[in-house]
Amino acid sequence: MKSFILMSLLISLNAFSFSLKNVAKKLAEGAVVTSIIFSVATPVSAGDAGFGEKVFNANCAACHAGGQNVIMPEKTLEKEALDQYLAGGRSETSVVAQVTNGKNAMPAFGGRLSDNDIENVATYVITTSEAGWD
């Protein structure tokens, strides 16, 4: 994409008189536009679902195997239950807050897991809730 923008600018510059300062300015504008396009086009995810699955299996699966909840059966990790019960709604930010701070019968993992591990778990939970737990 950047090379396409660069080529377009160079072709356009051949048709007009230009200064080196203007060329640098146009290249910078193209880089900004490219950054905006890619940031809008790609979904933002805080963590890595693959690593999150490993952390989840080691720390969360005792109560939440298969996205279920052995303590409070209605409060599963299924998409609909997260929409209904998770404070702040179904989002990675809300899962991070719940895992970090705990709530009701769920213990806080903020002192036990790194912030990165918690972000990875949140990504795994949200991604898996979207796809459906096995």
PDB file of C-alpha atoms in Angstrom:
ATOM      1  CA  MET A   1       0.000   0.000   0.000  1.00  0.00           C
ATOM      2  CA  LYS A   2       2.812   2.417   0.885  1.00  0.00           C
ATOM      3  CA  SER A   3       4.622   1.652  -2.339  1.00  0.00           C
ATOM      4  CA  PHE A   4       1.408   2.302  -4.286  1.00  0.00           C
ATOM      5  CA  ILE A   5       1.051   5.692  -2.615  1.00  0.00           C
ATOM      6  CA  LEU A   6       4.713   6.476  -3.219  1.00  0.00           C
ATOM      7  CA  MET A   7       4.448   5.577  -6.918  1.00  0.00           C
ATOM      8  CA  SER A   8       1.273   7.635  -7.270  1.00  0.00           C
ATOM      9  CA  LEU A   9       2.985  10.626  -5.723  1.00  0.00           C
ATOM     10  CA  LEU A  10       6.046  10.287  -7.919  1.00  0.00           C
ATOM     11  CA  ILE A  11       3.945  10.011 -11.070  1.00  0.00           C
ATOM     12  CA  SER A  12       1.935  13.047 -10.022  1.00  0.00           C
ATOM     13  CA  LEU A  13       5.086  15.012  -9.250  1.00  0.00           C
ATOM     14  CA  ASN A  14       6.443  14.454 -12.768  1.00  0.00           C
ATOM     15  CA  ALA A  15       3.506  16.379 -14.173  1.00  0.00           C
ATOM     16  CA  PHE A  16       4.060  19.385 -11.905  1.00  0.00           C
ATOM     17  CA  SER A  17       6.977  21.403 -10.692  1.00  0.00           C
ATOM     18  CA  PHE A  18       7.942  20.448  -7.171  1.00  0.00           C
ATOM     19  CA  SER A  19      10.350  21.086  -4.375  1.00  0.00           C
ATOM     20  CA  LEU A  20      11.997  18.528  -2.121  1.00  0.00           C
ATOM     21  CA  LYS A  21      10.088  20.004   0.832  1.00  0.00           C
ATOM     22  CA  ASN A  22       6.744  19.347  -0.902  1.00  0.00           C
ATOM     23  CA  VAL A  23       7.749  15.782  -1.776  1.00  0.00           C
ATOM     24  CA  ALA A  24       8.583  15.059   1.889  1.00  0.00           C
ATOM     25  CA  LYS A  25       5.281  16.570   2.969  1.00  0.00           C
ATOM     26  CA  LYS A  26       3.307  14.438   0.496  1.00  0.00           C
ATOM     27  CA  LEU A  27       5.150  11.280   1.548  1.00  0.00           C
ATOM     28  CA  ALA A  28       4.352  12.013   5.194  1.00  0.00           C
ATOM     29  CA  GLU A  29       0.675  12.593   4.338  1.00  0.00           C
ATOM     30  CA  GLY A  30       0.611   9.272   2.489  1.00  0.00           C
ATOM     31  CA  ALA A  31       2.090   7.492   5.510  1.00  0.00           C
ATOM     32  CA  VAL A  32      -0.530   9.055   7.779  1.00  0.00           C
ATOM     33  CA  VAL A  33      -3.363   8.056   5.441  1.00  0.00           C
ATOM     34  CA  THR A  34      -1.977   4.536   5.207  1.00  0.00           C
ATOM     35  CA  SER A  35      -1.747   4.285   9.012  1.00  0.00           C
ATOM     36  CA  ILE A  36      -5.340   5.454   9.374  1.00  0.00           C
ATOM     37  CA  ILE A  37      -6.589   2.978   6.773  1.00  0.00           C
ATOM     38  CA  PHE A  38      -4.838   0.045   8.432  1.00  0.00           C
ATOM     39  CA  SER A  39      -5.895   1.018  11.945  1.00  0.00           C
ATOM     40  CA  VAL A  40      -9.542   1.208  10.879  1.00  0.00           C
ATOM     41  CA  ALA A  41      -9.449  -1.940   8.770  1.00  0.00           C
ATOM     42  CA  THR A  42      -7.921  -4.263  11.352  1.00  0.00           C
ATOM     43  CA  PRO A  43      -9.682  -5.195  14.584  1.00  0.00           C
ATOM     44  CA  VAL A  44      -7.863  -4.206  17.741  1.00  0.00           C
ATOM     45  CA  SER A  45      -7.133  -6.952  20.196  1.00  0.00           C
ATOM     46  CA  ALA A  46      -5.184  -6.424  23.363  1.00  0.00           C
ATOM     47  CA  GLY A  47      -3.829  -9.938  23.740  1.00  0.00           C
ATOM     48  CA  ASP A  48      -2.949 -13.202  22.075  1.00  0.00           C
ATOM     49  CA  ALA A  49      -5.754 -15.772  22.162  1.00  0.00           C
ATOM     50  CA  GLY A  50      -3.337 -18.698  21.758  1.00  0.00           C
ATOM     51  CA  PHE A  51      -1.366 -17.757  24.857  1.00  0.00           C
ATOM     52  CA  GLY A  52      -4.628 -16.823  26.561  1.00  0.00           C
ATOM     53  CA  GLU A  53      -5.944 -20.335  26.068  1.00  0.00           C
ATOM     54  CA  LYS A  54      -2.904 -21.790  27.838  1.00  0.00           C
ATOM     55  CA  VAL A  55      -3.258 -19.390  30.778  1.00  0.00           C
ATOM     56  CA  PHE A  56      -7.027 -20.025  30.877  1.00  0.00           C
ATOM     57  CA  ASN A  57      -6.543 -23.807  30.951  1.00  0.00           C
ATOM     58  CA  ALA A  58      -4.004 -23.517  33.775  1.00  0.00           C
ATOM     59  CA  ASN A  59      -5.924 -21.001  35.917  1.00  0.00           C
ATOM     60  CA  CYS A  60      -9.583 -20.705  34.931  1.00  0.00           C
ATOM     61  CA  ALA A  61     -10.723 -24.045  33.551  1.00  0.00           C
ATOM     62  CA  ALA A  62     -11.327 -25.553  37.001  1.00  0.00           C
ATOM     63  CA  CYS A  63     -14.457 -23.382  37.234  1.00  0.00           C
ATOM     64  CA  HIS A  64     -14.943 -22.348  33.587  1.00  0.00           C
ATOM     65  CA  ALA A  65     -14.149 -25.448  31.506  1.00  0.00           C
ATOM     66  CA  GLY A  66     -15.842 -25.240  28.122  1.00  0.00           C
ATOM     67  CA  GLY A  67     -17.003 -21.717  28.910  1.00  0.00           C
ATOM     68  CA  GLN A  68     -19.263 -22.910  31.709  1.00  0.00           C
ATOM     69  CA  ASN A  69     -19.415 -21.860  35.369  1.00  0.00           C
ATOM     70  CA  VAL A  70     -19.524 -24.593  38.009  1.00  0.00           C
ATOM     71  CA  ILE A  71     -20.236 -22.131  40.846  1.00  0.00           C
ATOM     72  CA  MET A  72     -22.993 -20.026  39.242  1.00  0.00           C
ATOM     73  CA  PRO A  73     -24.294 -22.025  36.247  1.00  0.00           C
ATOM     74  CA  GLU A  74     -26.210 -19.137  34.663  1.00  0.00           C
ATOM     75  CA  LYS A  75     -23.102 -16.916  34.546  1.00  0.00           C
ATOM     76  CA  THR A  76     -21.203 -18.733  31.824  1.00  0.00           C
ATOM     77  CA  LEU A  77     -18.665 -17.371  29.374  1.00  0.00           C
ATOM     78  CA  GLU A  78     -21.125 -17.780  26.509  1.00  0.00           C
ATOM     79  CA  LYS A  79     -21.714 -14.671  24.409  1.00  0.00           C
ATOM     80  CA  GLU A  80     -25.263 -14.098  25.670  1.00  0.00           C
ATOM     81  CA  ALA A  81     -24.326 -14.532  29.344  1.00  0.00           C
ATOM     82  CA  LEU A  82     -21.378 -12.152  29.008  1.00  0.00           C
ATOM     83  CA  ASP A  83     -23.720  -9.594  27.439  1.00  0.00           C
ATOM     84  CA  GLN A  84     -26.138 -10.011  30.332  1.00  0.00           C
ATOM     85  CA  TYR A  85     -23.943 -10.448  33.405  1.00  0.00           C
ATOM     86  CA  LEU A  86     -20.477  -8.992  32.771  1.00  0.00           C
ATOM     87  CA  ALA A  87     -20.106  -5.522  34.296  1.00  0.00           C
ATOM     88  CA  GLY A  88     -19.399  -3.150  31.417  1.00  0.00           C
ATOM     89  CA  GLY A  89     -20.709  -5.579  28.785  1.00  0.00           C
ATOM     90  CA  ARG A  90     -18.986  -8.190  26.647  1.00  0.00           C
ATOM     91  CA  SER A  91     -15.572  -6.700  25.906  1.00  0.00           C
ATOM     92  CA  GLU A  92     -11.935  -7.489  26.555  1.00  0.00           C
ATOM     93  CA  THR A  93     -11.747  -4.479  28.886  1.00  0.00           C
ATOM     94  CA  SER A  94     -14.595  -5.857  31.009  1.00  0.00           C
ATOM     95  CA  VAL A  95     -13.040  -9.332  31.158  1.00  0.00           C
ATOM     96  CA  VAL A  96      -9.688  -7.797  32.170  1.00  0.00           C
ATOM     97  CA  ALA A  97     -11.413  -5.903  35.004  1.00  0.00           C
ATOM     98  CA  GLN A  98     -13.279  -9.029  36.202  1.00  0.00           C
ATOM     99  CA  VAL A  99     -10.200 -11.269  36.083  1.00  0.00           C
ATOM    100  CA  THR A 100      -7.968  -8.645  37.712  1.00  0.00           C
ATOM    101  CA  ASN A 101     -10.339  -7.668  40.520  1.00  0.00           C
ATOM    102  CA  GLY A 102     -12.565 -10.726  40.913  1.00  0.00           C
ATOM    103  CA  LYS A 103     -16.233 -10.496  41.858  1.00  0.00           C
ATOM    104  CA  ASN A 104     -18.502 -12.456  44.175  1.00  0.00           C
ATOM    105  CA  ALA A 105     -17.209 -16.049  44.254  1.00  0.00           C
ATOM    106  CA  MET A 106     -14.549 -15.376  41.604  1.00  0.00           C
ATOM    107  CA  PRO A 107     -11.154 -14.583  43.119  1.00  0.00           C
ATOM    108  CA  ALA A 108      -8.966 -11.733  41.889  1.00  0.00           C
ATOM    109  CA  PHE A 109      -6.098 -12.828  39.668  1.00  0.00           C
ATOM    110  CA  GLY A 110      -4.438  -9.394  39.544  1.00  0.00           C
ATOM    111  CA  GLY A 111      -1.765 -10.443  42.026  1.00  0.00           C
ATOM    112  CA  ARG A 112      -1.305 -13.932  40.590  1.00  0.00           C
ATOM    113  CA  LEU A 113      -1.153 -13.326  36.826  1.00  0.00           C
ATOM    114  CA  SER A 114       0.738 -10.671  34.887  1.00  0.00           C
ATOM    115  CA  ASP A 115      -1.192  -7.923  33.117  1.00  0.00           C
ATOM    116  CA  ASN A 116      -0.109  -9.493  29.824  1.00  0.00           C
ATOM    117  CA  ASP A 117      -1.460 -12.915  30.855  1.00  0.00           C
ATOM    118  CA  ILE A 118      -4.769 -11.329  31.867  1.00  0.00           C
ATOM    119  CA  GLU A 119      -5.025  -9.488  28.538  1.00  0.00           C
ATOM    120  CA  ASN A 120      -4.344 -12.770  26.720  1.00  0.00           C
ATOM    121  CA  VAL A 121      -7.062 -14.542  28.736  1.00  0.00           C
ATOM    122  CA  ALA A 122      -9.510 -11.723  27.972  1.00  0.00           C
ATOM    123  CA  THR A 123      -8.763 -11.997  24.252  1.00  0.00           C
ATOM    124  CA  TYR A 124      -9.222 -15.775  24.410  1.00  0.00           C
ATOM    125  CA  VAL A 125     -12.538 -15.509  26.299  1.00  0.00           C
ATOM    126  CA  ILE A 126     -14.032 -12.890  23.970  1.00  0.00           C
ATOM    127  CA  THR A 127     -12.772 -14.602  20.802  1.00  0.00           C
ATOM    128  CA  THR A 128     -14.050 -17.993  21.946  1.00  0.00           C
ATOM    129  CA  SER A 129     -17.396 -16.594  23.063  1.00  0.00           C
ATOM    130  CA  GLU A 130     -17.840 -15.153  19.564  1.00  0.00           C
ATOM    131  CA  ALA A 131     -16.948 -18.460  17.874  1.00  0.00           C
ATOM    132  CA  GLY A 132     -18.765 -20.615  20.415  1.00  0.00           C
ATOM    133  CA  TRP A 133     -17.235 -22.784  23.108  1.00  0.00           C
ATOM    134  CA  ASP A 134     -16.768 -26.498  22.349  1.00  0.00           C
TER     135      ASP A 134
END
